Coordinates of C-alpha atoms and ligand atoms in Angstrom, one line a residue:
M1 CA 97.9 135.3 179.2
S2 CA 101.6 135.5 178.9
E3 CA 104.2 133.4 180.5
M4 CA 105.5 136.3 182.5
L5 CA 102.1 137.4 183.8
R6 CA 101.6 133.8 185.2
T7 CA 104.9 133.6 186.7
L8 CA 104.1 136.7 188.5
L9 CA 100.0 135.5 189.4
S10 CA 101.4 132.2 191.4
I11 CA 101.4 131.7 195.0
D12 CA 105.1 131.8 195.5
T13 CA 105.1 136.4 194.6
F14 CA 102.3 136.2 197.6
K15 CA 104.0 134.3 199.8
N16 CA 106.1 137.1 201.9
G17 CA 103.4 139.9 200.8
R18 CA 102.9 142.3 203.8
G19 CA 99.3 144.4 204.8
P20 CA 95.6 143.4 203.0
R21 CA 96.3 141.4 200.4
Y22 CA 93.7 143.1 197.7
L23 CA 96.2 145.7 198.2
Q24 CA 99.2 143.6 197.4
L25 CA 97.2 142.1 194.9
R26 CA 96.5 145.6 193.3
R27 CA 100.5 147.2 193.6
L28 CA 101.4 143.5 192.2
I29 CA 99.1 144.3 188.8
E30 CA 100.6 147.9 189.0
D31 CA 104.2 146.9 189.0
A32 CA 103.6 144.3 186.1
I33 CA 102.3 147.6 184.1
R34 CA 105.2 149.8 185.4
N35 CA 107.5 147.5 184.5
G36 CA 106.0 146.8 181.1
L37 CA 105.0 143.0 181.7
I38 CA 101.4 144.2 180.8
K39 CA 101.1 146.7 178.2
P40 CA 98.5 149.1 177.5
G41 CA 95.1 147.2 176.0
D42 CA 96.9 143.8 177.1
A43 CA 93.2 141.8 178.7
L44 CA 94.1 140.8 182.3
P45 CA 92.8 137.3 183.2
S46 CA 89.7 136.8 184.9
E47 CA 88.4 137.2 188.3
R48 CA 88.3 133.6 188.8
E49 CA 91.7 132.4 187.1
I50 CA 93.4 135.0 189.4
A51 CA 92.0 133.9 192.8
S52 CA 92.8 130.2 192.1
R53 CA 96.1 131.0 190.7
I54 CA 97.3 133.2 194.1
D55 CA 94.9 131.4 196.3
L56 CA 93.1 134.1 197.1
S57 CA 89.2 135.1 197.5
R58 CA 87.1 136.3 194.7
V59 CA 86.3 139.0 196.2
T60 CA 89.4 139.9 196.8
V61 CA 90.6 139.9 193.2
R62 CA 87.5 141.9 192.7
K63 CA 88.3 145.0 195.2
A64 CA 92.1 145.0 193.6
V65 CA 90.7 145.1 190.0
Q66 CA 87.8 147.5 190.9
D67 CA 90.1 150.2 192.8
L68 CA 92.5 150.2 189.5
V69 CA 89.0 150.6 187.4
R70 CA 88.0 153.3 189.5
D71 CA 91.3 155.3 189.4
G72 CA 91.9 154.4 185.7
V73 CA 94.7 152.0 185.6
L74 CA 92.5 148.9 184.4
F75 CA 89.3 149.7 182.4
Q76 CA 86.4 146.8 181.8
R77 CA 84.1 146.6 179.2
H78 CA 81.3 144.3 179.6
G79 CA 81.3 140.7 178.5
S80 CA 84.7 141.2 177.6
G81 CA 86.4 141.5 180.4
T82 CA 89.3 143.7 181.3
F83 CA 92.3 145.6 180.2
V84 CA 95.2 147.9 180.9
A85 CA 94.5 150.7 180.1
P86 CA 95.5 153.5 177.5
K87 CA 98.5 155.5 178.4
V88 CA 96.4 159.4 177.3
G89 CA 96.9 160.4 180.7
R90 CA 94.6 163.3 182.0
V91 CA 94.0 166.2 179.2
E92 CA 94.3 169.1 180.9
Q93 CA 91.7 171.6 179.0
S94 CA 91.2 175.8 179.1
L95 CA 88.2 177.0 180.2
S96 CA 88.8 179.9 177.8
I97 CA 89.6 179.2 174.4
L98 CA 86.4 178.3 172.3
T99 CA 88.5 175.1 170.7
S100 CA 86.5 172.3 169.1
F101 CA 87.7 168.0 170.4
T102 CA 89.3 167.4 167.5
E103 CA 91.8 170.8 167.8
D104 CA 91.9 170.0 171.7
M105 CA 92.8 166.6 171.2
A106 CA 95.6 167.3 167.9
S107 CA 97.3 170.1 170.2
R108 CA 98.6 167.1 172.2
G109 CA 99.6 164.2 169.5
I110 CA 96.3 162.6 170.6
S111 CA 94.8 160.9 167.7
V112 CA 90.6 161.3 167.3
R113 CA 88.0 158.9 166.4
S114 CA 84.3 159.0 166.5
V115 CA 81.6 156.5 167.1
W116 CA 78.4 157.8 165.6
L117 CA 75.5 157.2 167.9
D118 CA 73.3 159.1 166.1
R119 CA 72.5 161.7 163.2
G120 CA 69.7 163.0 161.9
I121 CA 67.1 165.8 161.4
Y122 CA 64.5 165.7 164.3
V123 CA 60.8 168.1 165.4
P124 CA 62.9 170.0 168.2
S125 CA 62.2 168.8 171.8
P126 CA 61.1 171.9 174.2
E127 CA 64.8 172.3 175.4
E128 CA 66.3 172.4 171.9
F129 CA 63.4 174.9 171.0
V130 CA 64.5 177.6 173.7
A131 CA 68.5 176.8 173.6
L132 CA 68.7 177.4 170.0
G133 CA 66.0 180.3 169.9
L134 CA 64.3 178.3 167.2
S135 CA 61.0 179.8 165.1
A136 CA 57.4 177.6 164.5
N137 CA 58.2 174.6 162.3
E138 CA 62.2 175.0 162.4
R139 CA 63.8 171.5 162.6
V140 CA 67.1 170.3 164.3
V141 CA 70.2 168.2 163.0
R142 CA 71.0 166.2 166.0
I143 CA 74.7 164.7 165.9
A144 CA 75.8 162.0 168.7
R145 CA 79.3 160.7 169.0
L146 CA 81.5 158.5 171.0
R147 CA 84.2 160.8 171.2
I148 CA 87.7 158.6 171.4
G149 CA 91.4 159.7 171.8
N150 CA 94.3 157.7 171.3
D151 CA 91.7 154.8 170.7
E152 CA 90.6 155.9 174.6
P153 CA 86.9 156.4 174.8
L154 CA 87.0 160.3 176.7
A155 CA 83.4 161.9 176.3
L156 CA 80.0 161.2 174.6
E157 CA 79.1 164.5 173.1
R158 CA 75.0 165.3 172.1
A159 CA 74.7 168.2 169.8
S160 CA 71.5 170.0 168.5
L161 CA 71.8 172.6 166.2
S162 CA 69.4 174.0 163.7
A163 CA 68.7 172.5 160.8
K164 CA 69.0 175.7 158.9
T165 CA 72.9 176.4 160.2
L166 CA 73.6 172.4 159.0
P167 CA 71.1 171.2 156.6
D168 CA 73.0 168.1 156.2
P169 CA 73.9 166.6 159.3
N170 CA 76.0 163.9 156.5
A171 CA 78.0 167.3 156.2
V172 CA 80.0 166.6 159.1
G173 CA 83.4 164.3 158.5
S174 CA 85.5 164.1 161.8
S175 CA 84.9 166.9 163.3
L176 CA 81.6 169.4 163.8
Y177 CA 83.6 172.8 163.9
E178 CA 84.8 172.0 160.4
A179 CA 81.9 171.5 158.6
L180 CA 80.6 174.7 159.9
E181 CA 83.8 176.7 159.3
K182 CA 83.3 176.0 155.7
T183 CA 80.1 177.2 155.6
G184 CA 81.2 180.3 157.6
M185 CA 79.2 179.1 160.4
R186 CA 81.6 178.3 162.5
P187 CA 81.2 179.8 166.5
V188 CA 83.3 182.7 167.4
R189 CA 81.9 182.7 171.2
A190 CA 80.0 180.2 173.5
V191 CA 79.1 179.4 177.0
Q192 CA 79.7 176.6 178.8
R193 CA 78.1 175.0 181.9
I194 CA 79.7 172.1 184.2
S195 CA 78.7 170.1 186.4
A196 CA 79.6 167.1 188.3
A197 CA 77.4 163.8 187.3
L198 CA 77.7 159.8 188.1
L199 CA 77.6 158.2 184.8
G200 CA 74.5 156.3 184.2
E201 CA 75.2 152.2 183.0
K202 CA 74.1 153.5 179.5
D203 CA 77.1 156.1 179.4
A204 CA 79.4 154.3 181.2
E205 CA 79.6 151.4 179.6
L206 CA 80.3 153.2 176.1
L207 CA 83.1 155.6 178.3
G208 CA 84.7 151.7 179.2
V209 CA 83.7 152.7 182.9
T210 CA 82.1 150.9 185.3
A211 CA 78.6 152.5 186.3
G212 CA 78.5 155.1 189.4
S213 CA 81.7 156.5 188.5
A214 CA 82.4 160.0 188.3
G215 CA 81.8 162.0 185.0
L216 CA 81.4 166.0 184.0
N217 CA 78.5 167.1 182.6
I218 CA 79.4 170.1 179.5
E219 CA 77.1 172.2 178.5
R220 CA 77.7 174.4 175.0
T221 CA 75.6 177.0 173.7
S222 CA 77.9 178.6 171.1
Y223 CA 77.4 181.7 169.2
L224 CA 78.1 183.6 165.8
A225 CA 79.2 187.0 165.6
S226 CA 76.0 187.7 164.9
G227 CA 74.8 186.9 168.3
K228 CA 72.5 183.9 166.5
V229 CA 72.9 180.5 168.5
V230 CA 75.0 177.8 166.2
E231 CA 75.0 174.4 168.3
F232 CA 73.5 173.2 172.0
T233 CA 76.1 170.5 172.8
R234 CA 75.7 168.4 176.2
S235 CA 78.5 165.9 176.6
V236 CA 79.9 164.0 179.3
Y237 CA 83.7 163.3 180.0
R238 CA 85.0 160.9 181.8
A239 CA 86.3 162.4 185.0
D240 CA 89.2 160.3 185.8
A241 CA 90.5 162.2 182.3
Y242 CA 89.7 165.6 181.9
D243 CA 90.8 168.7 184.1
F244 CA 89.1 172.0 183.0
V245 CA 91.7 174.8 183.8
A246 CA 90.9 177.9 184.0
E247 CA 92.8 181.3 184.7
L248 CA 92.6 183.9 187.0
R249 CA 92.8 187.7 187.0
L250 CA 92.6 190.4 189.0
P251 CA 89.5 192.7 188.3
P252 CA 90.8 195.7 186.2
T253 CA 90.4 198.2 189.1
A254 CA 92.3 195.4 191.5
A255 CA 95.5 194.8 188.8
T256 CA 95.4 199.0 188.1
K257 CA 96.1 199.9 191.6
Q258 CA 99.0 197.0 192.0
E259 CA 100.6 199.0 189.6
E260 CA 100.5 202.1 191.2
P261 CA 104.0 203.0 193.1
Ligands
LIG301 C1 83.6 170.4 171.7 C2 82.6 171.1 172.2 C3 81.6 170.4 171.6 C4 81.8 171.2 170.1 C5 82.3 170.2 169.4 C6 83.6 170.1 168.2 O1 84.0 169.0 172.3 N1 82.3 170.6 173.6 O2 80.3 171.6 171.7 O3 80.1 171.0 169.5 O4 84.3 170.3 170.8 O5 84.2 169.0 168.0 P1 84.9 168.5 166.7 O6 85.1 169.9 165.4 O7 85.8 167.4 166.4 O8 83.4 167.6 166.2

């Protein structure tokens, strides 16, 4: 722990504070981040250490820390502690343009990397069979990745494609759409369904948030110009990191009426 942080987390700083103790601690940590005393990626001292330094109960410390985790200021990694969250900020994603994760991040200057969770050829599940419009004996390629922007886990994406569309799962480098583009299989249209979700333990751990945090489930079915399905992808996005934005226009008849003198 840095000397600055040690001084900050001392009984003296806490002597004259007002309001509930957990809110005081919360403000202290937020100020320390704002003033650069602790930086994105820095580890916070353990709850026990904070509690003993400023003479608070561990329950109070935990409440302050959990509040900051919930608000995306801090994040926790199982077994390794609590850290200051990197500053990707909330990503605003248009709902009307068909782009890839890699392109979405590149347009915001965010660097992308992925951790592969699965890639292989499988016998399709009944859901994949229907969603991809497969014929008997067709196989599916499954690609599952943890998608990371500026070193911050943002989404989990599990894509299924017919093995006829993508015969070799290893042909995918950093971008699925880039691999599909090379073989003329990049989708030109997609239908996307978004629903609210609470993150289960496993997904939450991969995304570096606490279990039960809010998530967005996104199901994308994308198509070639011919109408053939290209991918059926189920993604889970961190709700604290993403805003999906839709542009709304008047229906054509109403718009014409408005233009009339
Ligand atoms: C988005 C979509 C996925 C799609 C992915 C491709 O995130 N939700 O359905 O598979 O982009 O991204 P990339 O080309 O970066 O792999």
